[in-house]
Each structure stands twice: as structure tokens, then as C-alpha cells.
Amino acid sequence: MSSHDTSLKALNTFAIVADATEIITAHSPDDLVAAWGTAQKAKRPFLLLGEGSNVLFLENFAGVVVLNRIKGIEVTEWTKDWLLHVGAGENWHQLVVYALSHNIPGLENLALIPGCVGSAPIQNIGAYGIELQSLCEYVDVMNLETRDVIRLSTSECQFGYRESIFKHDYRDGYAIIAVGLRLSKNWQPKLTYGDLTKLEPASVTPQQIFDSVCQMRRSKLPDPAVTGNAGSFFKNPIVNIALAEKLKRQYPTMPYYPQKDGQVKLAAGWLVEQAGLKGFCLGGASVHQQQALVLINKDGATGDDVKALARHVRNAVAGHFAVWLEPEVRFISACGETNAVEALS
Ligand code: FAD
Ligand code: EPU
């Protein structure tokens, strides 16, 4: 376990300037428990962070930030598949690269998603036609008070679109310490999304899919190392069919994705663009030119700048389309996570 200086700027991909009271790096479950104990004893808030790619700091954090850096990748080969047991502090993209370089396909559609492996189940990361839930065998979560480690199966994780039990019952007082992934030897390419549909299913290789995904992502999404951002700021809204059909009649080119339950997912980026907000700036924050669902730290934005911009975007989209967007990004105030929808209301 090691402590560092108290600046959070390099620890959140929005590059928002904020401080914590203390920042601790945890290399093991014991370190996590010790850090939890330190915070409890001092009666201070406690915040776990992976790589800070899905958080917005609204102000200084008045407590202990713990960086989960539990490492390790163990591969077990079975007749029909591989099982990867991965420490929560491994970098997600490096895991994708590692798997490909060991001729273990299946993760390539999820290349270049920032963050740690342990954070991936929390919002059930998804991109280019795949969600983590289709590969996830189990998640090991530790109760920081009792040290008990519970292994949750995929169904127990209650995965949904940008959803899981880790945002609810296992949010406070728990830490994800490892994730199990099962990757089939009967690999089938997933070529349903964007430029992937142009690839030839019979001959395409996992590496070609990886390359195509990386290329598409680099063309649309800003690199946090250059421009602060947290990916899609809002979730794509899922609306009832009556509203979706009404909008489709008004806007025939609107992207429209029917869901299994009869509801319809709309493209939030399209709604934001149609509301005329591409490139719109407020304070140091701005709506990204190439992808209107991404809010960026254009020029020294504060957490309040990003919040004010998000509120403006949300109200404008509701004004145009009667659809209320919900943030995907987690809002962090001085004492811990705060309800993002309420913060924007
Ligand atoms: P953090 O931001 O550090 O943490 C996120 C939340 O999880 C916080 O509430 C934190 O307290 C909690 N947490 C962190 N670690 C643990 C733990 N071990 N146990 C319990 N709680 C924990 N997401 C997608 O789904 N698809 C995409 O295509 C995608 N593209 C992105 C592109 C860019 C450029 C960026 C910046 C982000 C993108 N994201 C995407 C969002 C982000 O990458 C994911 O949400 C990622 O899983 C977050 O990982 P992290 O380690 O940075 O989490
Ligand atoms: N669109 C616009 N204008 C825009 C942005 C998008 O018209 O400014 C349209 C696109 O033309 C397309 C549709 O909206 O028809 C969807 O856009 P895109 O394919 O770029 O995907 P997205 O729905 O905006 C989602 C995820 C991303 C993920 C991509 C690829 C959410 C909230 N976002 O974005 O995840 O990488 O699909 O699968 O579900 C993230 O979660 O942080 C993230 C980046």
C-alpha cells in the first residue's frame, strides 16, 4: 500500500482539477481492507477508483481515494474454452491485447475501452455489438467490513444496458477484486456494428476486427491523453414505443433500435446533434465536434462547467424531443457519489 500527493487531476480522464484528503494505491485485497479501515477510523468518505474514466469530480473529495491496482492474469485452458481470472486492477485494453497475442479471441470488439478490468462489470461495458455480460463468467466482490469474498455468477450480477448490481446492492462497502471471463474456442466474429459489417465473415480474423474497432474509435472519440473526457456522457435513452414512433414520423432518419421488451433505444448523440449543440461551449467545457454524446474539457473546465453544460444539453434535448437523458458518468461530490440526474435537475 502506498500514499501519494493529493491531486486527482491525473487520476480522472476529464482532467478536472480536484484534490482528495488522501490517495492510497492498493495492490492487494488486504490493502483495500486497510484503506477502508483508515477511512472508517477517521470518519472520512471512501472512494474506489480504477482509472477515473467514468467519473466527474464536482469539487474536492473530502476523503480517502483508493486506486485499485490488484494485478494478475491466470489463464486456464479447457476443451471448449479458456477461462481468464483477472485481477481488478489490470488495464482493460491491455487485457484485450494480451488475449489476442496469446491467440485467445473474443475480446476484440471491446478494444480501446479505457479503465480497469474490475470496473468493467459495474456498467457492463459495451461497444461494437458486444457487452461484457456475454463473456463474464463471474465477478469476485469483497465486503470491506468483513473481508468476505463473494463470487457472483453472471445472472447474479443482474447485467443490463450500462447496468449491474454493482451500482446498487454492492455499491457501498464493497470492492470488486477479480473478474472471470470465459472465451469460447468456437470463435464467431461479431460484425453487426458500423464498419465491422463491411468485413468478410468467412475469412475475417480477430486481429482485423481489433484493428477496425481501434480505427473507428480513434476517428470519433477524443483521446483522454490529449483532450479530457469520459466517453459518452449520457446513456442512450430507452423510450416507450409510442414516443419512439411519434419521433420517427417527425424525423424519419432518426436512429431507432427496437429492444426485446418492446421499448426502443434512441441515439443520444443524434438527439444532441439535432438540438444544434455540436461544438457548443459553456465555460471550459464543450460538446465534442465528432461525437455529440461526448462532453470534453476544452479549456481548463471545472466540474461545475461540465455539470452546467450537461444540464444545458439535457434541457435542450428534452425541449426538442420530450426525452430526458440520464448521465452514464458517475458524479462525485465532496462526500462521495451523488445522484447525477438530481444534480442536473
Ligand atoms: P472509474 O471511472 O475509476 O470508476 C467508475 C465507478 O466504479 C466509480 O463509481 C468507482 O467508484 C467504481 N469503482 C471503480 N473500481 C471499482 C472496484 N474495483 N470495485 C467497486 N467499484 C469500483 N464505456 C463503455 O461501456 N463502452 C465504451 O465504448 C466506452 N468508451 C469510452 C471511451 C472513452 C474515451 C472514455 C474516457 C470512456 C469510455 N467508456 C466506455 C467509459 C469507461 O471506460 C468505462 O466505464 C470503464 O469501465 C471505467 O473504468 P475505470 O476503471 O476508469 O472506472
Ligand atoms: N450520431 C449522430 N451524431 C453524433 C453522434 C452519433 O448522429 O454526434 C448517430 C450516429 O450516426 C449513429 C448513432 O448516433 O447513427 C449512434 O452513434 P455511435 O455509433 O457513435 O454510438 P453511440 O450510441 O453514440 C455507443 C456507446 C459507446 C460505444 C459505441 C460503439 C452508449 C452511451 N455509448 O455510442 O460507448 O463505444 O456505442 O458501440 O451506449 C461509452 O459508454 O462511454 C461509450 C463511448
Short mmCIF file of N, CA and C in Angstrom, two decimals, residues 267-324:
data_model
loop_
_atom_site.label_atom_id
_atom_site.label_comp_id
_atom_site.label_asym_id
_atom_site.label_seq_id
_atom_site.Cartn_x
_atom_site.Cartn_y
_atom_site.Cartn_z
N ALA A 267 -30.59 7.12 -30.18
CA ALA A 267 -29.16 7.51 -30.13
C ALA A 267 -29.05 8.91 -29.53
N ALA A 268 -28.55 8.97 -28.29
CA ALA A 268 -28.46 10.26 -27.61
C ALA A 268 -27.59 11.24 -28.40
N GLY A 269 -26.52 10.74 -29.04
CA GLY A 269 -25.64 11.62 -29.81
C GLY A 269 -26.38 12.30 -30.95
N TRP A 270 -27.28 11.55 -31.58
CA TRP A 270 -28.09 12.11 -32.67
C TRP A 270 -29.02 13.19 -32.11
N LEU A 271 -29.66 12.91 -30.98
CA LEU A 271 -30.58 13.89 -30.37
C LEU A 271 -29.83 15.18 -30.02
N VAL A 272 -28.62 15.03 -29.46
CA VAL A 272 -27.84 16.22 -29.06
C VAL A 272 -27.44 17.01 -30.32
N GLU A 273 -27.01 16.28 -31.34
CA GLU A 273 -26.62 16.97 -32.59
C GLU A 273 -27.82 17.71 -33.20
N GLN A 274 -28.98 17.02 -33.25
CA GLN A 274 -30.17 17.65 -33.85
C GLN A 274 -30.66 18.84 -33.03
N ALA A 275 -30.34 18.85 -31.75
CA ALA A 275 -30.70 20.00 -30.91
C ALA A 275 -29.75 21.18 -31.19
N GLY A 276 -28.83 20.98 -32.10
CA GLY A 276 -27.94 22.06 -32.54
C GLY A 276 -26.77 22.32 -31.61
N LEU A 277 -26.36 21.28 -30.87
CA LEU A 277 -25.37 21.53 -29.81
C LEU A 277 -23.95 21.06 -30.12
N LYS A 278 -23.70 20.50 -31.29
CA LYS A 278 -22.33 20.07 -31.61
C LYS A 278 -21.40 21.26 -31.48
N GLY A 279 -20.34 21.12 -30.72
CA GLY A 279 -19.36 22.21 -30.59
C GLY A 279 -19.78 23.29 -29.60
N PHE A 280 -20.98 23.18 -29.03
CA PHE A 280 -21.46 24.21 -28.08
C PHE A 280 -20.54 24.24 -26.84
N CYS A 281 -20.17 25.46 -26.41
CA CYS A 281 -19.24 25.61 -25.27
C CYS A 281 -19.94 26.30 -24.10
N LEU A 282 -19.56 25.91 -22.92
CA LEU A 282 -20.02 26.60 -21.71
C LEU A 282 -18.86 26.56 -20.72
N GLY A 283 -18.38 27.74 -20.32
CA GLY A 283 -17.15 27.76 -19.52
C GLY A 283 -16.05 27.07 -20.30
N GLY A 284 -15.29 26.21 -19.62
CA GLY A 284 -14.22 25.49 -20.31
C GLY A 284 -14.66 24.17 -20.91
N ALA A 285 -15.96 23.88 -20.86
CA ALA A 285 -16.45 22.59 -21.34
C ALA A 285 -17.14 22.76 -22.68
N SER A 286 -17.17 21.66 -23.45
CA SER A 286 -17.74 21.76 -24.79
C SER A 286 -18.33 20.41 -25.22
N VAL A 287 -19.30 20.49 -26.15
CA VAL A 287 -19.83 19.27 -26.78
C VAL A 287 -18.87 18.91 -27.91
N HIS A 288 -18.40 17.68 -27.95
CA HIS A 288 -17.38 17.27 -28.93
C HIS A 288 -17.91 17.39 -30.37
N GLN A 289 -17.07 17.89 -31.26
CA GLN A 289 -17.47 18.09 -32.66
C GLN A 289 -17.73 16.78 -33.40
N GLN A 290 -16.91 15.75 -33.13
CA GLN A 290 -17.03 14.50 -33.90
C GLN A 290 -18.09 13.56 -33.33
N GLN A 291 -18.48 13.76 -32.06
CA GLN A 291 -19.41 12.83 -31.41
C GLN A 291 -20.12 13.62 -30.31
N ALA A 292 -21.37 14.01 -30.59
CA ALA A 292 -22.05 14.95 -29.69
C ALA A 292 -22.42 14.34 -28.34
N LEU A 293 -22.25 13.03 -28.21
CA LEU A 293 -22.56 12.39 -26.91
C LEU A 293 -21.40 12.55 -25.92
N VAL A 294 -20.27 13.03 -26.43
CA VAL A 294 -19.08 13.18 -25.59
C VAL A 294 -18.93 14.65 -25.19
N LEU A 295 -18.85 14.90 -23.90
CA LEU A 295 -18.54 16.26 -23.44
C LEU A 295 -17.04 16.29 -23.16
N ILE A 296 -16.42 17.40 -23.52
CA ILE A 296 -14.96 17.47 -23.36
C ILE A 296 -14.54 18.63 -22.46
N ASN A 297 -13.38 18.46 -21.87
CA ASN A 297 -12.72 19.54 -21.13
C ASN A 297 -11.88 20.29 -22.15
N LYS A 298 -12.48 21.35 -22.71
CA LYS A 298 -11.82 22.03 -23.82
C LYS A 298 -10.70 22.93 -23.33
N ASP A 299 -10.99 23.63 -22.23
CA ASP A 299 -10.01 24.62 -21.78
C ASP A 299 -10.15 24.87 -20.29
N GLY A 300 -9.48 24.03 -19.52
CA GLY A 300 -9.48 24.21 -18.06
C GLY A 300 -10.85 24.14 -17.42
N ALA A 301 -11.69 23.25 -17.91
CA ALA A 301 -13.05 23.14 -17.35
C ALA A 301 -13.02 22.71 -15.89
N THR A 302 -13.94 23.24 -15.12
CA THR A 302 -14.15 22.76 -13.75
C THR A 302 -15.28 21.73 -13.79
N GLY A 303 -15.45 21.03 -12.69
CA GLY A 303 -16.58 20.10 -12.58
C GLY A 303 -17.89 20.84 -12.77
N ASP A 304 -17.95 22.05 -12.24
CA ASP A 304 -19.19 22.85 -12.37
C ASP A 304 -19.44 23.23 -13.83
N ASP A 305 -18.38 23.51 -14.60
CA ASP A 305 -18.57 23.82 -16.03
C ASP A 305 -19.21 22.63 -16.75
N VAL A 306 -18.66 21.45 -16.48
CA VAL A 306 -19.18 20.25 -17.17
C VAL A 306 -20.61 20.00 -16.73
N LYS A 307 -20.87 20.18 -15.45
CA LYS A 307 -22.24 19.98 -14.95
C LYS A 307 -23.20 20.97 -15.60
N ALA A 308 -22.79 22.24 -15.71
CA ALA A 308 -23.67 23.25 -16.31
C ALA A 308 -23.92 22.93 -17.78
N LEU A 309 -22.88 22.47 -18.48
CA LEU A 309 -23.05 22.10 -19.89
C LEU A 309 -24.00 20.90 -20.01
N ALA A 310 -23.80 19.91 -19.14
CA ALA A 310 -24.65 18.71 -19.18
C ALA A 310 -26.11 19.09 -18.92
N ARG A 311 -26.32 19.99 -17.98
CA ARG A 311 -27.69 20.42 -17.69
C ARG A 311 -28.30 21.10 -18.91
N HIS A 312 -27.50 21.96 -19.56
CA HIS A 312 -27.98 22.67 -20.75
C HIS A 312 -28.35 21.66 -21.85
N VAL A 313 -27.48 20.69 -22.07
CA VAL A 313 -27.72 19.67 -23.11
C VAL A 313 -29.00 18.89 -22.78
N ARG A 314 -29.10 18.48 -21.53
CA ARG A 314 -30.25 17.67 -21.11
C ARG A 314 -31.56 18.44 -21.30
N ASN A 315 -31.57 19.71 -20.89
CA ASN A 315 -32.79 20.52 -21.03
C ASN A 315 -33.12 20.76 -22.50
N ALA A 316 -32.09 21.02 -23.31
CA ALA A 316 -32.33 21.29 -24.73
C ALA A 316 -32.91 20.06 -25.43
N VAL A 317 -32.35 18.89 -25.13
CA VAL A 317 -32.87 17.65 -25.75
C VAL A 317 -34.31 17.40 -25.30
N ALA A 318 -34.58 17.62 -24.03
CA ALA A 318 -35.96 17.43 -23.54
C ALA A 318 -36.89 18.43 -24.21
N GLY A 319 -36.43 19.67 -24.40
CA GLY A 319 -37.25 20.69 -25.05
C GLY A 319 -37.59 20.30 -26.50
N HIS A 320 -36.62 19.75 -27.20
CA HIS A 320 -36.85 19.38 -28.61
C HIS A 320 -37.64 18.08 -28.76
N PHE A 321 -37.32 17.10 -27.92
CA PHE A 321 -37.82 15.74 -28.20
C PHE A 321 -38.65 15.11 -27.07
N ALA A 322 -38.81 15.82 -25.95
CA ALA A 322 -39.51 15.27 -24.77
C ALA A 322 -38.83 13.98 -24.27
N VAL A 323 -37.51 13.92 -24.44
CA VAL A 323 -36.73 12.78 -23.94
C VAL A 323 -35.72 13.32 -22.93
N TRP A 324 -35.74 12.76 -21.72
CA TRP A 324 -34.80 13.21 -20.68
C TRP A 324 -33.60 12.27 -20.64
#
